[in-house]
XYZ file of C-alpha atoms in Angstrom:
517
model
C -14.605 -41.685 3.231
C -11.552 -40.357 4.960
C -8.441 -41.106 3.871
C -6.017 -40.074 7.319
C -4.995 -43.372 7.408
C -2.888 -43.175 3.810
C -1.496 -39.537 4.595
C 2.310 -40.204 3.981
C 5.116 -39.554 5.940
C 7.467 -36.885 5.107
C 11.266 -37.950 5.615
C 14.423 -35.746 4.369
C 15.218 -39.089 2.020
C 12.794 -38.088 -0.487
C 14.357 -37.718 -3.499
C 13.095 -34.537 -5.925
C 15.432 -33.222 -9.046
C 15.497 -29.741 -7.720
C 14.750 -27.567 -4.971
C 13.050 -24.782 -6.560
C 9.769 -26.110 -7.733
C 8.412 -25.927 -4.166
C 4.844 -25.560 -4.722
C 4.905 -28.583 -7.453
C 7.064 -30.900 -5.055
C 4.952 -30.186 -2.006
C 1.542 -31.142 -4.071
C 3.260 -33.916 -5.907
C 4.665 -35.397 -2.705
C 1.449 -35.377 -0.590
C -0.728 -36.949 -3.503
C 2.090 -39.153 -5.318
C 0.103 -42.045 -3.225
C -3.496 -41.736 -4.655
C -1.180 -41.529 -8.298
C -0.310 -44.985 -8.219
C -3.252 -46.960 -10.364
C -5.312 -43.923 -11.818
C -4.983 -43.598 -15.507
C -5.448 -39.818 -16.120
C -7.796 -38.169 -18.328
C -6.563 -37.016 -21.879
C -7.481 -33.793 -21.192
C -5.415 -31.896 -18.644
C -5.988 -29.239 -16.315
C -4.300 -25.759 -15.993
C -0.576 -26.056 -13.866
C -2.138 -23.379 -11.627
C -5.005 -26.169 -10.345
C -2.304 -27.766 -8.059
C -2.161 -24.864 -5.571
C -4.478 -25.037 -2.571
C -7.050 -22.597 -1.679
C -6.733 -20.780 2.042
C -9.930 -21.744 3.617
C -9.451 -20.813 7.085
C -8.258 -21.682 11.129
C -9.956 -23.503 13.751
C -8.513 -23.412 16.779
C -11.750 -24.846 19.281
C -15.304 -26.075 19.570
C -16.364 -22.506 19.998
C -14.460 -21.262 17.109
C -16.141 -22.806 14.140
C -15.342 -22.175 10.590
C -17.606 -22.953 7.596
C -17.415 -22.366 4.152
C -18.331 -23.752 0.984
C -16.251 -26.772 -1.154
C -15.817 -27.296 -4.770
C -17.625 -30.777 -4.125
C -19.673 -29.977 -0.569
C -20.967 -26.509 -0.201
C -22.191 -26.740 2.779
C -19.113 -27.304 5.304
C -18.023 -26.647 8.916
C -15.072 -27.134 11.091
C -14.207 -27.427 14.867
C -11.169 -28.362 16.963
C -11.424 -30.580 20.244
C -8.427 -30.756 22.619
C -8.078 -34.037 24.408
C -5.167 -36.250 25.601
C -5.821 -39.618 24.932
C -2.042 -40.996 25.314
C -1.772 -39.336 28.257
C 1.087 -37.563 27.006
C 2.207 -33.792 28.726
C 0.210 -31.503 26.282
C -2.364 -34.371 24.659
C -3.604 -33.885 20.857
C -6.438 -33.048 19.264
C -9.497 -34.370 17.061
C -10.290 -31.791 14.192
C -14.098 -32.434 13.456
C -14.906 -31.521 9.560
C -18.816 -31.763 8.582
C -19.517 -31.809 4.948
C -23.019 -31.768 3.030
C -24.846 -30.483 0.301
C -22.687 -32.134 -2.600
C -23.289 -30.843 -5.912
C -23.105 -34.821 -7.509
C -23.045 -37.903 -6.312
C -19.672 -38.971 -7.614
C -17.557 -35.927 -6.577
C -15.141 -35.874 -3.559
C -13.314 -32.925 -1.640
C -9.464 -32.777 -0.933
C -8.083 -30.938 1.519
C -4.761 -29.832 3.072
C -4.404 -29.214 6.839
C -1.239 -27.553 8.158
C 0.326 -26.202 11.389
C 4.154 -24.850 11.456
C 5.136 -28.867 12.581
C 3.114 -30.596 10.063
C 1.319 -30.925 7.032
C -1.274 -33.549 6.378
C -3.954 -34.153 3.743
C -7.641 -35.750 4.017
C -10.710 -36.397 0.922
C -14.235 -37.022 1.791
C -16.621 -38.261 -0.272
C -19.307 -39.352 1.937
C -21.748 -36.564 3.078
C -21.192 -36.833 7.295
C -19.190 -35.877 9.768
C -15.535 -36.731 9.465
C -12.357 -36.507 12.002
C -8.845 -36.162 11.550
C -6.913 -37.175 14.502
C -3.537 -35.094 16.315
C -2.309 -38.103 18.509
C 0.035 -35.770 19.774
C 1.194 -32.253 19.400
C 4.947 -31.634 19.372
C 5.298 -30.357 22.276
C 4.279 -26.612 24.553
C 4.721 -24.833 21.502
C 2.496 -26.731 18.837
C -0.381 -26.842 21.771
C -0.210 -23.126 22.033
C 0.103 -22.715 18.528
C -2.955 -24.911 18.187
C -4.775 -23.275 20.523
C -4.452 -19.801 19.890
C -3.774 -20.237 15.875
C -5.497 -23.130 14.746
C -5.329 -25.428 12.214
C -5.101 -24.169 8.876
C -7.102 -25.808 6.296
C -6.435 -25.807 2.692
C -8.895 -26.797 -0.247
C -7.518 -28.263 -3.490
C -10.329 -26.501 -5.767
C -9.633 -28.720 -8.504
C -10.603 -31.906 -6.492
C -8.779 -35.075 -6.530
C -8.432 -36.116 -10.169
C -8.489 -32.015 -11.682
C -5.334 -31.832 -9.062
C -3.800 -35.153 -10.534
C -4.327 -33.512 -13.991
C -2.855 -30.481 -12.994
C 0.295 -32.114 -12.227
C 0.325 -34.117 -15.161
C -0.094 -30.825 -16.712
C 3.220 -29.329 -14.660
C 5.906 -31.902 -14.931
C 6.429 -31.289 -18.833
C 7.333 -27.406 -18.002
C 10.788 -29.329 -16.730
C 11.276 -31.738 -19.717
C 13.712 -31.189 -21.974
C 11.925 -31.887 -24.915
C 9.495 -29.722 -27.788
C 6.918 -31.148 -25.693
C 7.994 -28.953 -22.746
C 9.100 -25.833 -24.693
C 5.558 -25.628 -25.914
C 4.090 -25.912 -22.453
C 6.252 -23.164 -20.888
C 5.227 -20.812 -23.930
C 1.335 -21.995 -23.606
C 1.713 -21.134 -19.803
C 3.342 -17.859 -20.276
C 0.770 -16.863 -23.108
C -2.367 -17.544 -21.079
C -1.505 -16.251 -17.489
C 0.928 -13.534 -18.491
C -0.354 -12.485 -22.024
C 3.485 -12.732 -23.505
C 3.779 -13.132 -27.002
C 5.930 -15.627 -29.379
C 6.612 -13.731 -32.533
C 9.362 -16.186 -34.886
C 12.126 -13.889 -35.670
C 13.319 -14.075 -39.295
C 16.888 -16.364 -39.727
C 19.375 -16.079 -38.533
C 18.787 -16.484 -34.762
C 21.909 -16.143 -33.417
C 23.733 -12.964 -34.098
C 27.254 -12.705 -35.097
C 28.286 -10.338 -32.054
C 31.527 -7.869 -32.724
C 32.845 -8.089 -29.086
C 34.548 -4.237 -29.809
C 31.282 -2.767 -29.637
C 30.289 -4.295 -26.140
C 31.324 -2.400 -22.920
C 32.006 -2.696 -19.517
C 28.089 -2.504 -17.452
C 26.425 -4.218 -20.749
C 23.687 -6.093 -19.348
C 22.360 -9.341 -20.402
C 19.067 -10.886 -20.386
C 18.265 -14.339 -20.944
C 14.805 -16.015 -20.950
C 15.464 -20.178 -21.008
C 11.797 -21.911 -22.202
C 12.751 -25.771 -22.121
C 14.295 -27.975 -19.472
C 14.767 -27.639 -15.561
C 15.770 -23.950 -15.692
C 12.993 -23.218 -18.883
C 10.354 -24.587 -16.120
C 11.370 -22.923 -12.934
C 11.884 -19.387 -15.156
C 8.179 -20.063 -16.365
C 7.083 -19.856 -12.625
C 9.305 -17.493 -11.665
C 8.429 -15.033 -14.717
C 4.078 -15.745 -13.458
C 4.822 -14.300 -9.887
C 7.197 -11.713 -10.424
C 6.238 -10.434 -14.015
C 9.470 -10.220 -15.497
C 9.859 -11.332 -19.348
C 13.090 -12.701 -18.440
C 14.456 -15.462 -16.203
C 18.300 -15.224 -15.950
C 21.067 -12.232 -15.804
C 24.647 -11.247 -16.567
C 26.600 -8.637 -17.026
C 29.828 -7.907 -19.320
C 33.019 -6.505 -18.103
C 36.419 -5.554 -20.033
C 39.898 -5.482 -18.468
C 42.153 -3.399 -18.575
C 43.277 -5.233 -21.790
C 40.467 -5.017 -23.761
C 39.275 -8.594 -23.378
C 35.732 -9.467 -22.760
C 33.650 -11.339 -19.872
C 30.335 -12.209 -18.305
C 30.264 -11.823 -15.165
C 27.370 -14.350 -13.204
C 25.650 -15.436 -10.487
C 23.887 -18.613 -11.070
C 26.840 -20.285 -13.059
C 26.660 -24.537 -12.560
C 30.443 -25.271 -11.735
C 31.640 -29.170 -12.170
C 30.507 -29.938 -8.750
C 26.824 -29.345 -10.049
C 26.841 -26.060 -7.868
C 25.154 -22.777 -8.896
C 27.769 -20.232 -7.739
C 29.144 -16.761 -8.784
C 31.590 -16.896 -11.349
C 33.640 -14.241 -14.043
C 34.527 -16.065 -17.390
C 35.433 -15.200 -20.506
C 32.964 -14.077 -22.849
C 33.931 -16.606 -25.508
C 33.346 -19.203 -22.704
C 30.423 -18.348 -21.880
C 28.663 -17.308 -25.400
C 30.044 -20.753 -26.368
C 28.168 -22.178 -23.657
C 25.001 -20.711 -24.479
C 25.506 -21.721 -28.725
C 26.272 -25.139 -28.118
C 25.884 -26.467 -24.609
C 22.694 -24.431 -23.054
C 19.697 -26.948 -23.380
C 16.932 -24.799 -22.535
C 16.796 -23.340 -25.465
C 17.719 -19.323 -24.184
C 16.773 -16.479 -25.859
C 19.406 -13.340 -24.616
C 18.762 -9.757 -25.180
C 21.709 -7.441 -24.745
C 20.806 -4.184 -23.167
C 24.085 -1.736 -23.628
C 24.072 0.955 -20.691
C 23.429 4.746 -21.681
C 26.773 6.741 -22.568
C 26.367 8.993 -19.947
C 26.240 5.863 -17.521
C 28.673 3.857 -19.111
C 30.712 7.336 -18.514
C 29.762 7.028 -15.022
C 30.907 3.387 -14.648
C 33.405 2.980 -12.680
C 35.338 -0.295 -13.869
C 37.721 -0.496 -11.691
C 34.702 -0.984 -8.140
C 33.184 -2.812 -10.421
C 35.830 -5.231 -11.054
C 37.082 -5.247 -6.950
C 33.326 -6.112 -6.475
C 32.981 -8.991 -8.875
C 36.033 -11.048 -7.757
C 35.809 -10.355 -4.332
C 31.990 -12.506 -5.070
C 33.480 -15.025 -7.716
C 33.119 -18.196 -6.160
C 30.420 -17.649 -3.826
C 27.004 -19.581 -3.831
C 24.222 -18.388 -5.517
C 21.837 -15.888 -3.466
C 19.426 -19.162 -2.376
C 18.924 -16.647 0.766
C 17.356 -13.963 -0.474
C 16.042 -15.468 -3.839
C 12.303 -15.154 -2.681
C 12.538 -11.739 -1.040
C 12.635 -9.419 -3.894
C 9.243 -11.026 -5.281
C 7.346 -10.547 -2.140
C 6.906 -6.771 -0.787
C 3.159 -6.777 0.358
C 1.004 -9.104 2.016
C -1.278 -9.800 -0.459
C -0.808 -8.028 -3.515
C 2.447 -10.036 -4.967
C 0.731 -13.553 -4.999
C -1.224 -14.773 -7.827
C -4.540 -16.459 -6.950
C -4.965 -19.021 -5.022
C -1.419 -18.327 -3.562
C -1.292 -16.857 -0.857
C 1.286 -16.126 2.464
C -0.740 -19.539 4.254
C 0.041 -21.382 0.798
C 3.508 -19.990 1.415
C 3.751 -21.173 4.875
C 2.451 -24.867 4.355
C 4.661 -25.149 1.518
C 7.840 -24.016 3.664
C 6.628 -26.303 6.561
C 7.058 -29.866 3.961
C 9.905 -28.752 2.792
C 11.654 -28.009 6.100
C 10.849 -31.535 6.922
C 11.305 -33.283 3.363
C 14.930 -31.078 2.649
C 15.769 -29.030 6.081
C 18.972 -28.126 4.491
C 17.799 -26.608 1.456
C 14.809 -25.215 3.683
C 17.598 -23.331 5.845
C 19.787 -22.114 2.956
C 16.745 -20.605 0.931
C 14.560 -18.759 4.019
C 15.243 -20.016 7.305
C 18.048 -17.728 7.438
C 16.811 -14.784 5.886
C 13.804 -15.377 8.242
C 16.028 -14.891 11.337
C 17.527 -12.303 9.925
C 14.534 -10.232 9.861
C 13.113 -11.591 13.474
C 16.670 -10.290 14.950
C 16.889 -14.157 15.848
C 19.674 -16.704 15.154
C 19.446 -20.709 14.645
C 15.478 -20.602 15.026
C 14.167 -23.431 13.144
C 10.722 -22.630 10.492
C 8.175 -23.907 13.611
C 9.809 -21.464 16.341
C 10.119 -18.500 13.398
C 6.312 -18.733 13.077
C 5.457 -19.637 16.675
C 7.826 -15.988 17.749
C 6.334 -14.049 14.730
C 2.691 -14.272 16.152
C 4.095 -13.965 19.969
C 5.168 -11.176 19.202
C 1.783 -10.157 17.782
C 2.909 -10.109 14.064
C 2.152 -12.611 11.147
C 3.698 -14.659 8.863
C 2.767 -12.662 5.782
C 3.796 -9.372 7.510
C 7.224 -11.040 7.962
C 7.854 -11.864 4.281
C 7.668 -8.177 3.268
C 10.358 -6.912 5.581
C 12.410 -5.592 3.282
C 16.215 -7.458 2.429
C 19.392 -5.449 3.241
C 22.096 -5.310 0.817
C 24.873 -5.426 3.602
C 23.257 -8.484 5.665
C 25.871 -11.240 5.926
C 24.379 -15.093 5.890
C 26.692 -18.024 6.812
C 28.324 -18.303 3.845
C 28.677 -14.781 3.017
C 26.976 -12.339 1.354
C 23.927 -13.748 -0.781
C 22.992 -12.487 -4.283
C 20.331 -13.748 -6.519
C 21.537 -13.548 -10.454
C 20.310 -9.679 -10.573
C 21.048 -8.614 -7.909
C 24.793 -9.933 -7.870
C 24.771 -7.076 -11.209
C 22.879 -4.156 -9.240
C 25.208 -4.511 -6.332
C 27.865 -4.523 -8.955
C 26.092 -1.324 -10.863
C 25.959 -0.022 -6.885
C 29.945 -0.153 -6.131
C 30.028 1.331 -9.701
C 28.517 4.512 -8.827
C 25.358 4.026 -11.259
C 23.060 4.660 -8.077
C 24.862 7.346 -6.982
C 23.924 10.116 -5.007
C 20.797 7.836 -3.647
C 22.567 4.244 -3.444
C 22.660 3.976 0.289
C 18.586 4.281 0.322
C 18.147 1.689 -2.216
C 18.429 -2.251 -1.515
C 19.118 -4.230 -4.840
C 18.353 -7.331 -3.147
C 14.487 -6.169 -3.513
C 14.651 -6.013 -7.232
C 13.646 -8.942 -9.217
C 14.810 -9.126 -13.443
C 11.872 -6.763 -14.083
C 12.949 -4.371 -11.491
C 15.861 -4.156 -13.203
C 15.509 -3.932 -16.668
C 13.063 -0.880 -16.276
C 15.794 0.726 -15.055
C 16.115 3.961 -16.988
C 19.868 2.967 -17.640
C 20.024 1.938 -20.998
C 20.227 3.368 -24.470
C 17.417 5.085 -25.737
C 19.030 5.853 -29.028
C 18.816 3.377 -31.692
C 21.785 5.126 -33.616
C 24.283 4.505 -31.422
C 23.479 0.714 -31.484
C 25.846 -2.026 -32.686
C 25.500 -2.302 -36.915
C 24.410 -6.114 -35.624
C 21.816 -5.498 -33.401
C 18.265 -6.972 -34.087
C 20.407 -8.363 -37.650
C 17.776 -8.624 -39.991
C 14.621 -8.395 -38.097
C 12.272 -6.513 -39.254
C 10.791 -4.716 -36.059
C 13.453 -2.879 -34.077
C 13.467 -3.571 -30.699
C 14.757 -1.057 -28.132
C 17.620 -3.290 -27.278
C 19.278 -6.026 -28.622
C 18.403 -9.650 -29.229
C 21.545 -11.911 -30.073
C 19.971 -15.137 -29.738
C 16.714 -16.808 -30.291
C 14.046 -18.036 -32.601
C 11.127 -15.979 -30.713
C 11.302 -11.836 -30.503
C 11.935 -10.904 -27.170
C 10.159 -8.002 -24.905
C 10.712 -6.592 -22.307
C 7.522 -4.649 -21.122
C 8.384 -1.245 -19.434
C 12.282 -1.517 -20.814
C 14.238 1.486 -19.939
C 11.054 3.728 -18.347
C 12.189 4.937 -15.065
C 14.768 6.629 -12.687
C 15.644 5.174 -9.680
C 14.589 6.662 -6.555
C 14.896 6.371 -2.608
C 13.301 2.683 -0.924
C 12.752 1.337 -4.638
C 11.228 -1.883 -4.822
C 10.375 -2.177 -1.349
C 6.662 -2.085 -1.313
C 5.265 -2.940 -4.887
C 2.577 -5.369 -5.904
C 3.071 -7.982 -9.283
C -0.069 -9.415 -9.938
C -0.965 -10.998 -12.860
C -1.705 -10.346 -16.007
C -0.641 -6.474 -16.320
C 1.602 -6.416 -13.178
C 0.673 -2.851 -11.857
C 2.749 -0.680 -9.820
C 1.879 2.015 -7.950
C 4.282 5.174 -8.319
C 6.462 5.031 -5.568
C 6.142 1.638 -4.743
């Protein structure tokens, strides 16, 4: 039984609580329909079940795809043109032939995308089944159509494992025990972290005398809206941490955190300097995600190196500005297929990015419409005309995502810096990549990138009398905050070098990098 009829309409008055969770909004938003009226099993699937499988294009009758289903393994696709409404470049009938079911009582679901739309189909009933293109949107979805295809997505989990699955997500973002359990449950299975209880008390009492200038912090948040998006964001880029900052001291001796990704009154996440008091106050009593922070003091010789006063110049001349929405997804993918955990994949990418141009085109242009142009040498092109010139031009989609971000590119509202790499560019104007910081771009690293960063001490002597109070394992830095032990896999291991970060896969579970990446 086909379902075409029920496919919802996506309209920009949607409302979602945040923009990040793009994969989990686009899923929840085309199946929130066949929600209403199923109870769910007790049992729930694994988050990961919610993201689509790539299956293939069709593009014609004589281009046939077939492949095999989690319900029908036996299945094959074909595209007929036709213009029934008589309109200037017709629409299209995209025939879908399923067989061979593995039970009786299964059922298929599957996602079908172009760059103008995203739709979504189930069959149940071994036959032949159509899904109908009244209309194409004009010259350039025809010739997409024709030359492209029709990309079809499989939701391996089936209709009810997917439902599951997003049962399973939504308590990542709750705010509750419930949720903090989840995010460490996720992060043990698919990234092997670990969750060791650090003896009482966990929250150190922090001498702000022994904390420089280039001190970087580390924060890992495991409850909430933040502890949910850092759980996803920690699976695809491998870093043990979600969130950075970084201390400064004027010239009178009195601390602060510098920050990009600091919620002003307005609810906006921009780039702010506070006092450390402020802030560490903030985290004690106010933070609801529960953070764990690490502080990571820089090496002597590079806190010798630091030059405060750039370093200062470069941090208020950013205070104020947005977060770095524009590039926020750049540093995590560098290759076209060896950054995205399976299923995902650059098609997932692209179907995701085409709902949420058309669910929240504002967000969709502050987060990678932008940076999109940017690297097409293009201005103002919507997400349809970026991928309709990307393949004219005899590229692809995935090929586009890995064109590496440039630190001095300048985006409508300024410069754009994600929370670590507002603190490279910082450790950049300080001097801390010198002689090679004009062949490195900081917007490429993520958190891990970072914190590998052979800038740090290496000497547990010269660490603060307080840090790691009490624990009984020593870590190589310092953890101020937090019930579980923090790590940091790869902390303080290696030198920078020219085009860093530019071309290395993250895959999950051991996140492997070539040398030289």
């Amino acid at each position: 039984m086909a379902a075409s009829a029920m496919s919802p309409s996506l309209s920009s008055s949607h409302p979602f609580p945040t923009h990040y969770l793009l994969t989990f909004l686009t899923l929840s938003s085309l199946l929130t329909p066949l929600a209403h009226g199923l109870k769910l099993p007790c049992r729930p699937k694994d988050p990961i079940d919610i993201l689509p499988t790539f299956v293939g294009t069709v593009s014609s009758p004589n281009n046939t795809l077939e492949w095999k289903g989690a319900c029908f393994y036996k299945n094959r696709a074909w595209m007929e043109f036709h213009n029934k409404t008589g309109s200037e470049f017709g629409g299209g009938t995209l025939h879908i032939k399923v067989s061979k079911a593995h039970s009786w009582t299964c059922m298929d679901l599957y996602v079908f995308a172009t760059p103008y739309r995203v739709t979504w189909d189930y069959y149940f009933l071994a036959r032949e089944h159509t899904l109908e293109f009244k209309e194409w949107e004009g010259k350039a979805e025809f010739e997409y159509v024709k030359n492209k295809g029709v990309s079809i997505f499989l939701m391996e989990a089936g209709m009810l494992g997917t439902l599951q699955a997003l049962w399973d997500v939504f308590p990542l973002f709750t705010n509750t025990g419930w949720g903090e359990n989840s995010n460490i449950g996720f992060l043990e299975k698919h990234m092997g972290a670990s969750f060791d209880t650090r003896p009482q008390p966990w929250v150190t009492n922090v001498s702000v005398d022994e904390i420089h200038s280039g001190d970087f912090l580390a924060l890992s948040k495991i409850r909430g809206r933040w502890g949910g998006f850092e759980t996803l964001e920690k699976w695809v880029t491998g870093a043990y941490a979600g969130h950075t900052a970084v201390c400064l001291k004027d010239s009178e001796g009195k601390l602060w955190v510098a920050e990009s990704g600091h919620e002003n009154e307005e609810g906006e996440d921009i780039i702010a300097v506070l006092p450390w008091d402020e802030w560490w106050n903030f985290e004690l009593t106010k933070d609801d995600s529960n953070p764990h922070i690490a502080l990571l003091p820089l090496h002597p010789d590079l806190r010798a190196k630091f030059n405060e006063t750039a370093a200062w110049e470069y941090a208020l001349s950013m205070s104020g500005k947005p977060y770095g929405y524009h590039n926020m997804i750049f540093s995590w993918i560098d290759t076209i297929d060896g950054n995205y955990p399976p299923p995902l994949d650059a098609h997932v990418v692209a179907s995701v990015m085409t709902v949420w141009n058309q669910i929240q085109p504002d967000y969709a242009a502050n987060i990678w419409n932008e940076a999109l142009n940017k690297r097409l040498g293009t201005q103002d092109l919507g997400l349809p005309e970026i991928l309709v010139e990307t393949e004219r031009r005899g590229s692809s989609f995935d090929e586009l995502l890995t064109i590496p971000e440039q630190d001095d590119w300048i985006y409508s509202d300024g410069k754009s810096t994600s929370c670590v790499s507002f603190i490279l560019e910082m450790y950049k104007e300080a001097g801390l990549f010198d002689p090679i910081a004009s062949s490195i771009q900081v917007t490429e690293f993520t958190i891990k990138d970072a914190y590998i960063l052979k800038f740090f001490e290496n000497n547990s002597s010269r660490m603060p009398k307080w840090c790691n109070d009490r624990d009984t394992v020593m870590l190589p830095f310092c953890q101020i905050k937090g019930k579980y032990r923090m790590e940091l896999p790869g902390y303080n291991s290696m030198d920078p070098y020219t085009r860093m970060n530019e071309r290395c896969p993250s895959l999950p579970p051991k996140y492997s990098r070539p040398v030289g990446c």
